[in-house]
Amino acid sequence: MDFYSAYAQGFARVAACTLPVHLADPAANAAAVIEQARACHDDSVAVAVFPELCLTGYSVDDLFLQDALLASVEEALAEIVAASGDLMTLLVVGAPIVQGNRVYNCAVVVHRGQVLGVAPKAYLPNYREFYERRWFAPGDDRELEWISVAGQEARFGPDLVFRCLDVPGLDLHVEVCEDMWVPVPPSAEAALAGATVLANLSGSPITVARAEDRRLLVRSASSRCSAAYVYAAAGQGESTTDLSWDGQTMVYECGDLLGEGERFPDGPRRTVVDVDLDRVRQERLRQGTFDDNRRTHSERVQRFRTVEWELEPPTGDIGLLRKVDRFPFVPDDPARLELDCYEAYNIQVSGLEQRLAAIGTPKAVIGVSGGLDSTHALIVACKAMDRLGRPRSDVLAFTMPGFATGSTTKGYAIRLSQALGVTFEELDIRPAAEQMLKDMEHPYSLGEKVYDVTFENVQAGLRYDYLFRLANQRGGIVVGTGDLSELALGWCTYGVGDQMSHYAVNAGVPKTLVQHLIRWVISHGEFEQKANEVLAEILEQEITPELIPTEEGKKPQATEDSVGPYNLQDFTLALVVRHGFRPRKIAFLAWHAWKDAESGEWPPGYPEGARVAYDLPTVRRWLEVFVKRFFANQFKRSALPNGPKVSASGTMSPRGDWRMPSDAKGTAWLTEIERDVPAG
């Protein structure tokens, strides 16, 4: 398996191209197309899309009906076909083509010296500034036909899907400009017929705000169709007698912008990105209604014809031309992060608020350690009480020091509880823990420094045992503090432990998002200044369960030493649960996202000192740990308490996004890591 190859990892490189047009000069335009085609070949591009009518210009008007121009178009196409013979890239070129008694506005699909097919524009605008029916015939009814072009016979119609045999999942459909603007575009039917990459050759002139309208339509089409959408518009050189042109190029994938070119460029421009074909396939597998829609429209969908071709993609490392977020749960864009934090926080607050109101007027019982998770759960509980019009004293916060509780974290818990005005108590679990260990004849009770999982879980279990009984005693419910990342990795104590609660407010929040939620709470003044000061201090602490005493000269217990960096594990979590990606692809993406701390974007406010990099052996090591822990700990997730879903990437709840047998094995995943992910 070629681990470093983007094509072997389920990607296909596409280009949306715009270039200066020479009005009514097909020979010059063909030369410009060939030049860009060769550049695309050099960039290992699979599919290159050029603007509508780029061999003549969109704005030549009545010249479309001149024999001299139409004959020159045939010659120009023959030049492009010949030049494509030694090029890897499939070319999609706009040209007027005669078929029968009419001229059609067409996309001509060319690859390695062959015309694979010709797609006529289905819907012709004839309103406002557009007069296309004056020259062209609509192609919506031209199905199951053939055409002679550039000396070759090729399939003709809007019903063509170009299937690449040696790049699984690369199935191309082509439509032209206005086709995208109608209620049921040809591309929508093509997607139901299997097309994964939808291309649009556009001659759309620019007016104020039209670029945003195009983005809206392209994004919507890519999202609704679970597809990639490649858009290339005409630009420089078109006639400005009455209109202007901006040469907009963009590629969206499943609603996400992969790349957009400069508008109003001087000279040719290419927006080149790598489309994730696996993501498209997985989205369709997961959304059953996609295929249900195909059944509804089966009569139309079944009429699509498949044209097969072979790319012969390059091998080896050609890079990865797409942004890979280090933090799938944490946007890099400040405005998007702001909105995500607002929504996540209020989802949690309103979830707990509804649960409290549904029960009656129970108090919220919560164990606070001074760490990130319990801190966030505490402020969620306080805000829920505020919204219910109840006093914060109805939040009962308990700090329960064990054998390794530090004075710093305990101090944070005390200070934060006091600043928030909750009811606070300290309950020392050490005497009860010592008694339990003694009753069990654990080596620790005999004076030995044995700090095994039993030693840890005695403390974790006692804390929640006390919390549940305190809730019984004082008329409350236990608010869980464990987060989504811990549930995925099984980093929680089953039963009477932090795996269990009456309502788990953090169950849908990954570890890497928690710190940003707390920062958002601080910046938005949700609480008083004294509370905000403590919250800011808590953000600086290393994640630790504080269950094992620290010995002199040794590093204190750190969670990430056991389960791996949450940076990497949350990355894997999102790609497993939301996208179902195989381990080798996750490793490939993680390596690209994390191999260089200096490149790429970081979330707003992310500390400079925490910006780290991970090499491929490190990625592989912790991916293996994730798989082992994920499969071994499903039994904990099968018995989760209620808690709100927060992220679109999903939850671990068996009533929500994740259902899995507790006795499933991760052998297939581990075998692939061993076989396909380089160890060094």
mmCIF file with all atom_site columns, N, CA and C in Angstrom, residues 172-215:
data_model
loop_
_atom_site.group_PDB
_atom_site.id
_atom_site.type_symbol
_atom_site.label_atom_id
_atom_site.label_alt_id
_atom_site.label_comp_id
_atom_site.label_asym_id
_atom_site.label_entity_id
_atom_site.label_seq_id
_atom_site.pdbx_PDB_ins_code
_atom_site.Cartn_x
_atom_site.Cartn_y
_atom_site.Cartn_z
_atom_site.occupancy
_atom_site.B_iso_or_equiv
_atom_site.pdbx_formal_charge
_atom_site.auth_seq_id
_atom_site.auth_comp_id
_atom_site.auth_asym_id
_atom_site.auth_atom_id
_atom_site.pdbx_PDB_model_num
ATOM 1   N N  . LEU A 1 172 ? -17.554 11.494 -12.367 1.00 0.00 ? 172 LEU A N  1
ATOM 2   C CA . LEU A 1 172 ? -17.735 12.899 -12.727 1.00 0.00 ? 172 LEU A CA 1
ATOM 3   C C  . LEU A 1 172 ? -19.017 13.119 -13.525 1.00 0.00 ? 172 LEU A C  1
ATOM 4   N N  . HIS A 1 173 ? -19.725 14.196 -13.160 1.00 0.00 ? 173 HIS A N  1
ATOM 5   C CA . HIS A 1 173 ? -20.827 14.679 -13.991 1.00 0.00 ? 173 HIS A CA 1
ATOM 6   C C  . HIS A 1 173 ? -20.594 16.146 -14.291 1.00 0.00 ? 173 HIS A C  1
ATOM 7   N N  . VAL A 1 174 ? -21.006 16.557 -15.493 1.00 0.00 ? 174 VAL A N  1
ATOM 8   C CA . VAL A 1 174 ? -20.768 17.929 -15.938 1.00 0.00 ? 174 VAL A CA 1
ATOM 9   C C  . VAL A 1 174 ? -22.088 18.608 -16.273 1.00 0.00 ? 174 VAL A C  1
ATOM 10  N N  . GLU A 1 175 ? -22.281 19.801 -15.752 1.00 0.00 ? 175 GLU A N  1
ATOM 11  C CA . GLU A 1 175 ? -23.405 20.642 -16.148 1.00 0.00 ? 175 GLU A CA 1
ATOM 12  C C  . GLU A 1 175 ? -22.878 22.044 -16.460 1.00 0.00 ? 175 GLU A C  1
ATOM 13  N N  . VAL A 1 176 ? -23.712 22.864 -17.066 1.00 0.00 ? 176 VAL A N  1
ATOM 14  C CA . VAL A 1 176 ? -23.255 24.153 -17.559 1.00 0.00 ? 176 VAL A CA 1
ATOM 15  C C  . VAL A 1 176 ? -24.080 25.281 -16.952 1.00 0.00 ? 176 VAL A C  1
ATOM 16  N N  . CYS A 1 177 ? -23.424 26.144 -16.237 1.00 0.00 ? 177 CYS A N  1
ATOM 17  C CA . CYS A 1 177 ? -23.921 27.417 -15.699 1.00 0.00 ? 177 CYS A CA 1
ATOM 18  C C  . CYS A 1 177 ? -25.360 27.360 -15.180 1.00 0.00 ? 177 CYS A C  1
ATOM 19  N N  . GLU A 1 178 ? -26.342 27.775 -16.014 1.00 0.00 ? 178 GLU A N  1
ATOM 20  C CA . GLU A 1 178 ? -27.736 27.894 -15.568 1.00 0.00 ? 178 GLU A CA 1
ATOM 21  C C  . GLU A 1 178 ? -28.287 26.592 -15.023 1.00 0.00 ? 178 GLU A C  1
ATOM 22  N N  . ASP A 1 179 ? -27.720 25.468 -15.435 1.00 0.00 ? 179 ASP A N  1
ATOM 23  C CA . ASP A 1 179 ? -28.197 24.171 -14.945 1.00 0.00 ? 179 ASP A CA 1
ATOM 24  C C  . ASP A 1 179 ? -28.184 24.108 -13.423 1.00 0.00 ? 179 ASP A C  1
ATOM 25  N N  . MET A 1 180 ? -27.255 24.839 -12.822 1.00 0.00 ? 180 MET A N  1
ATOM 26  C CA . MET A 1 180 ? -27.144 24.843 -11.366 1.00 0.00 ? 180 MET A CA 1
ATOM 27  C C  . MET A 1 180 ? -28.234 25.692 -10.708 1.00 0.00 ? 180 MET A C  1
ATOM 28  N N  . TRP A 1 181 ? -28.833 26.614 -11.465 1.00 0.00 ? 181 TRP A N  1
ATOM 29  C CA . TRP A 1 181 ? -29.744 27.597 -10.880 1.00 0.00 ? 181 TRP A CA 1
ATOM 30  C C  . TRP A 1 181 ? -31.212 27.156 -10.897 1.00 0.00 ? 181 TRP A C  1
ATOM 31  N N  . VAL A 1 182 ? -31.508 26.027 -11.523 1.00 0.00 ? 182 VAL A N  1
ATOM 32  C CA . VAL A 1 182 ? -32.900 25.571 -11.601 1.00 0.00 ? 182 VAL A CA 1
ATOM 33  C C  . VAL A 1 182 ? -33.245 24.742 -10.367 1.00 0.00 ? 182 VAL A C  1
ATOM 34  N N  . PRO A 1 183 ? -34.541 24.560 -10.089 1.00 0.00 ? 183 PRO A N  1
ATOM 35  C CA . PRO A 1 183 ? -34.927 23.835 -8.862  1.00 0.00 ? 183 PRO A CA 1
ATOM 36  C C  . PRO A 1 183 ? -34.391 22.415 -8.777  1.00 0.00 ? 183 PRO A C  1
ATOM 37  N N  . VAL A 1 184 ? -34.401 21.683 -9.893  1.00 0.00 ? 184 VAL A N  1
ATOM 38  C CA . VAL A 1 184 ? -33.868 20.317 -9.886  1.00 0.00 ? 184 VAL A CA 1
ATOM 39  C C  . VAL A 1 184 ? -32.749 20.248 -10.923 1.00 0.00 ? 184 VAL A C  1
ATOM 40  N N  . PRO A 1 185 ? -31.517 20.508 -10.529 1.00 0.00 ? 185 PRO A N  1
ATOM 41  C CA . PRO A 1 185 ? -30.401 20.534 -11.471 1.00 0.00 ? 185 PRO A CA 1
ATOM 42  C C  . PRO A 1 185 ? -30.074 19.141 -12.005 1.00 0.00 ? 185 PRO A C  1
ATOM 43  N N  . PRO A 1 186 ? -29.526 19.057 -13.209 1.00 0.00 ? 186 PRO A N  1
ATOM 44  C CA . PRO A 1 186 ? -29.061 17.753 -13.708 1.00 0.00 ? 186 PRO A CA 1
ATOM 45  C C  . PRO A 1 186 ? -28.074 17.086 -12.756 1.00 0.00 ? 186 PRO A C  1
ATOM 46  N N  . SER A 1 187 ? -27.249 17.893 -12.083 1.00 0.00 ? 187 SER A N  1
ATOM 47  C CA . SER A 1 187 ? -26.247 17.322 -11.175 1.00 0.00 ? 187 SER A CA 1
ATOM 48  C C  . SER A 1 187 ? -26.884 16.593 -10.007 1.00 0.00 ? 187 SER A C  1
ATOM 49  N N  . ALA A 1 188 ? -28.069 17.036 -9.583  1.00 0.00 ? 188 ALA A N  1
ATOM 50  C CA . ALA A 1 188 ? -28.737 16.358 -8.465  1.00 0.00 ? 188 ALA A CA 1
ATOM 51  C C  . ALA A 1 188 ? -29.140 14.948 -8.871  1.00 0.00 ? 188 ALA A C  1
ATOM 52  N N  . GLU A 1 189 ? -29.695 14.819 -10.079 1.00 0.00 ? 189 GLU A N  1
ATOM 53  C CA . GLU A 1 189 ? -30.045 13.492 -10.570 1.00 0.00 ? 189 GLU A CA 1
ATOM 54  C C  . GLU A 1 189 ? -28.787 12.656 -10.798 1.00 0.00 ? 189 GLU A C  1
ATOM 55  N N  . ALA A 1 190 ? -27.730 13.309 -11.292 1.00 0.00 ? 190 ALA A N  1
ATOM 56  C CA . ALA A 1 190 ? -26.476 12.594 -11.529 1.00 0.00 ? 190 ALA A CA 1
ATOM 57  C C  . ALA A 1 190 ? -25.882 12.068 -10.229 1.00 0.00 ? 190 ALA A C  1
ATOM 58  N N  . ALA A 1 191 ? -25.975 12.860 -9.165  1.00 0.00 ? 191 ALA A N  1
ATOM 59  C CA . ALA A 1 191 ? -25.482 12.405 -7.863  1.00 0.00 ? 191 ALA A CA 1
ATOM 60  C C  . ALA A 1 191 ? -26.231 11.160 -7.418  1.00 0.00 ? 191 ALA A C  1
ATOM 61  N N  . LEU A 1 192 ? -27.548 11.145 -7.622  1.00 0.00 ? 192 LEU A N  1
ATOM 62  C CA . LEU A 1 192 ? -28.331 9.961  -7.278  1.00 0.00 ? 192 LEU A CA 1
ATOM 63  C C  . LEU A 1 192 ? -27.937 8.768  -8.150  1.00 0.00 ? 192 LEU A C  1
ATOM 64  N N  . ALA A 1 193 ? -27.425 9.072  -9.344  1.00 0.00 ? 193 ALA A N  1
ATOM 65  C CA . ALA A 1 193 ? -26.971 8.003  -10.243 1.00 0.00 ? 193 ALA A CA 1
ATOM 66  C C  . ALA A 1 193 ? -25.543 7.570  -9.951  1.00 0.00 ? 193 ALA A C  1
ATOM 67  N N  . GLY A 1 194 ? -24.893 8.214  -8.970  1.00 0.00 ? 194 GLY A N  1
ATOM 68  C CA . GLY A 1 194 ? -23.557 7.777  -8.567  1.00 0.00 ? 194 GLY A CA 1
ATOM 69  C C  . GLY A 1 194 ? -22.458 8.791  -8.728  1.00 0.00 ? 194 GLY A C  1
ATOM 70  N N  . ALA A 1 195 ? -22.723 9.942  -9.358  1.00 0.00 ? 195 ALA A N  1
ATOM 71  C CA . ALA A 1 195 ? -21.670 10.943 -9.545  1.00 0.00 ? 195 ALA A CA 1
ATOM 72  C C  . ALA A 1 195 ? -21.239 11.509 -8.192  1.00 0.00 ? 195 ALA A C  1
ATOM 73  N N  . THR A 1 196 ? -19.932 11.581 -7.992  1.00 0.00 ? 196 THR A N  1
ATOM 74  C CA . THR A 1 196 ? -19.382 12.095 -6.730  1.00 0.00 ? 196 THR A CA 1
ATOM 75  C C  . THR A 1 196 ? -18.731 13.461 -6.890  1.00 0.00 ? 196 THR A C  1
ATOM 76  N N  . VAL A 1 197 ? -18.268 13.760 -8.109  1.00 0.00 ? 197 VAL A N  1
ATOM 77  C CA . VAL A 1 197 ? -17.667 15.063 -8.415  1.00 0.00 ? 197 VAL A CA 1
ATOM 78  C C  . VAL A 1 197 ? -18.539 15.727 -9.466  1.00 0.00 ? 197 VAL A C  1
ATOM 79  N N  . LEU A 1 198 ? -19.109 16.862 -9.120  1.00 0.00 ? 198 LEU A N  1
ATOM 80  C CA . LEU A 1 198 ? -20.008 17.592 -10.001 1.00 0.00 ? 198 LEU A CA 1
ATOM 81  C C  . LEU A 1 198 ? -19.276 18.832 -10.500 1.00 0.00 ? 198 LEU A C  1
ATOM 82  N N  . ALA A 1 199 ? -19.269 19.022 -11.811 1.00 0.00 ? 199 ALA A N  1
ATOM 83  C CA . ALA A 1 199 ? -18.531 20.142 -12.392 1.00 0.00 ? 199 ALA A CA 1
ATOM 84  C C  . ALA A 1 199 ? -19.495 21.105 -13.067 1.00 0.00 ? 199 ALA A C  1
ATOM 85  N N  . ASN A 1 200 ? -19.185 22.397 -12.962 1.00 0.00 ? 200 ASN A N  1
ATOM 86  C CA . ASN A 1 200 ? -20.008 23.414 -13.606 1.00 0.00 ? 200 ASN A CA 1
ATOM 87  C C  . ASN A 1 200 ? -19.119 24.379 -14.366 1.00 0.00 ? 200 ASN A C  1
ATOM 88  N N  . LEU A 1 201 ? -19.314 24.427 -15.686 1.00 0.00 ? 201 LEU A N  1
ATOM 89  C CA . LEU A 1 201 ? -18.640 25.398 -16.530 1.00 0.00 ? 201 LEU A CA 1
ATOM 90  C C  . LEU A 1 201 ? -19.555 26.609 -16.624 1.00 0.00 ? 201 LEU A C  1
ATOM 91  N N  . SER A 1 202 ? -19.083 27.755 -16.190 1.00 0.00 ? 202 SER A N  1
ATOM 92  C CA . SER A 1 202 ? -19.959 28.922 -16.100 1.00 0.00 ? 202 SER A CA 1
ATOM 93  C C  . SER A 1 202 ? -19.416 30.085 -16.919 1.00 0.00 ? 202 SER A C  1
ATOM 94  N N  . GLY A 1 203 ? -20.360 30.820 -17.546 1.00 0.00 ? 203 GLY A N  1
ATOM 95  C CA . GLY A 1 203 ? -20.011 32.073 -18.196 1.00 0.00 ? 203 GLY A CA 1
ATOM 96  C C  . GLY A 1 203 ? -20.670 33.234 -17.489 1.00 0.00 ? 203 GLY A C  1
ATOM 97  N N  . SER A 1 204 ? -21.104 32.994 -16.280 1.00 0.00 ? 204 SER A N  1
ATOM 98  C CA . SER A 1 204 ? -21.895 33.952 -15.509 1.00 0.00 ? 204 SER A CA 1
ATOM 99  C C  . SER A 1 204 ? -21.221 35.314 -15.405 1.00 0.00 ? 204 SER A C  1
ATOM 100 N N  . PRO A 1 205 ? -21.866 36.372 -15.941 1.00 0.00 ? 205 PRO A N  1
ATOM 101 C CA . PRO A 1 205 ? -21.320 37.715 -15.730 1.00 0.00 ? 205 PRO A CA 1
ATOM 102 C C  . PRO A 1 205 ? -21.506 38.127 -14.279 1.00 0.00 ? 205 PRO A C  1
ATOM 103 N N  . ILE A 1 206 ? -20.707 39.084 -13.852 1.00 0.00 ? 206 ILE A N  1
ATOM 104 C CA . ILE A 1 206 ? -20.747 39.476 -12.448 1.00 0.00 ? 206 ILE A CA 1
ATOM 105 C C  . ILE A 1 206 ? -21.580 40.738 -12.257 1.00 0.00 ? 206 ILE A C  1
ATOM 106 N N  . THR A 1 207 ? -22.417 40.709 -11.257 1.00 0.00 ? 207 THR A N  1
ATOM 107 C CA . THR A 1 207 ? -23.099 41.899 -10.751 1.00 0.00 ? 207 THR A CA 1
ATOM 108 C C  . THR A 1 207 ? -22.933 41.897 -9.237  1.00 0.00 ? 207 THR A C  1
ATOM 109 N N  . VAL A 1 208 ? -23.269 42.978 -8.606  1.00 0.00 ? 208 VAL A N  1
ATOM 110 C CA . VAL A 1 208 ? -23.098 43.075 -7.159  1.00 0.00 ? 208 VAL A CA 1
ATOM 111 C C  . VAL A 1 208 ? -23.837 41.933 -6.455  1.00 0.00 ? 208 VAL A C  1
ATOM 112 N N  . ALA A 1 209 ? -23.132 41.214 -5.615  1.00 0.00 ? 209 ALA A N  1
ATOM 113 C CA . ALA A 1 209 ? -23.654 40.138 -4.760  1.00 0.00 ? 209 ALA A CA 1
ATOM 114 C C  . ALA A 1 209 ? -23.864 38.811 -5.497  1.00 0.00 ? 209 ALA A C  1
ATOM 115 N N  . ARG A 1 210 ? -23.628 38.771 -6.828  1.00 0.00 ? 210 ARG A N  1
ATOM 116 C CA . ARG A 1 210 ? -23.843 37.496 -7.521  1.00 0.00 ? 210 ARG A CA 1
ATOM 117 C C  . ARG A 1 210 ? -22.813 36.450 -7.102  1.00 0.00 ? 210 ARG A C  1
ATOM 118 N N  . ALA A 1 211 ? -21.607 36.870 -6.777  1.00 0.00 ? 211 ALA A N  1
ATOM 119 C CA . ALA A 1 211 ? -20.594 35.902 -6.344  1.00 0.00 ? 211 ALA A CA 1
ATOM 120 C C  . ALA A 1 211 ? -21.052 35.155 -5.098  1.00 0.00 ? 211 ALA A C  1
ATOM 121 N N  . GLU A 1 212 ? -21.712 35.876 -4.205  1.00 0.00 ? 212 GLU A N  1
ATOM 122 C CA . GLU A 1 212 ? -22.213 35.225 -2.995  1.00 0.00 ? 212 GLU A CA 1
ATOM 123 C C  . GLU A 1 212 ? -23.358 34.277 -3.319  1.00 0.00 ? 212 GLU A C  1
ATOM 124 N N  . ASP A 1 213 ? -24.180 34.653 -4.298  1.00 0.00 ? 213 ASP A N  1
ATOM 125 C CA . ASP A 1 213 ? -25.249 33.749 -4.732  1.00 0.00 ? 213 ASP A CA 1
ATOM 126 C C  . ASP A 1 213 ? -24.661 32.460 -5.292  1.00 0.00 ? 213 ASP A C  1
ATOM 127 N N  . ARG A 1 214 ? -23.597 32.580 -6.084  1.00 0.00 ? 214 ARG A N  1
ATOM 128 C CA . ARG A 1 214 ? -22.952 31.376 -6.620  1.00 0.00 ? 214 ARG A CA 1
ATOM 129 C C  . ARG A 1 214 ? -22.430 30.495 -5.500  1.00 0.00 ? 214 ARG A C  1
ATOM 130 N N  . ARG A 1 215 ? -21.761 31.126 -4.524  1.00 0.00 ? 215 ARG A N  1
ATOM 131 C CA . ARG A 1 215 ? -21.238 30.343 -3.393  1.00 0.00 ? 215 ARG A CA 1
ATOM 132 C C  . ARG A 1 215 ? -22.368 29.596 -2.689  1.00 0.00 ? 215 ARG A C  1
#
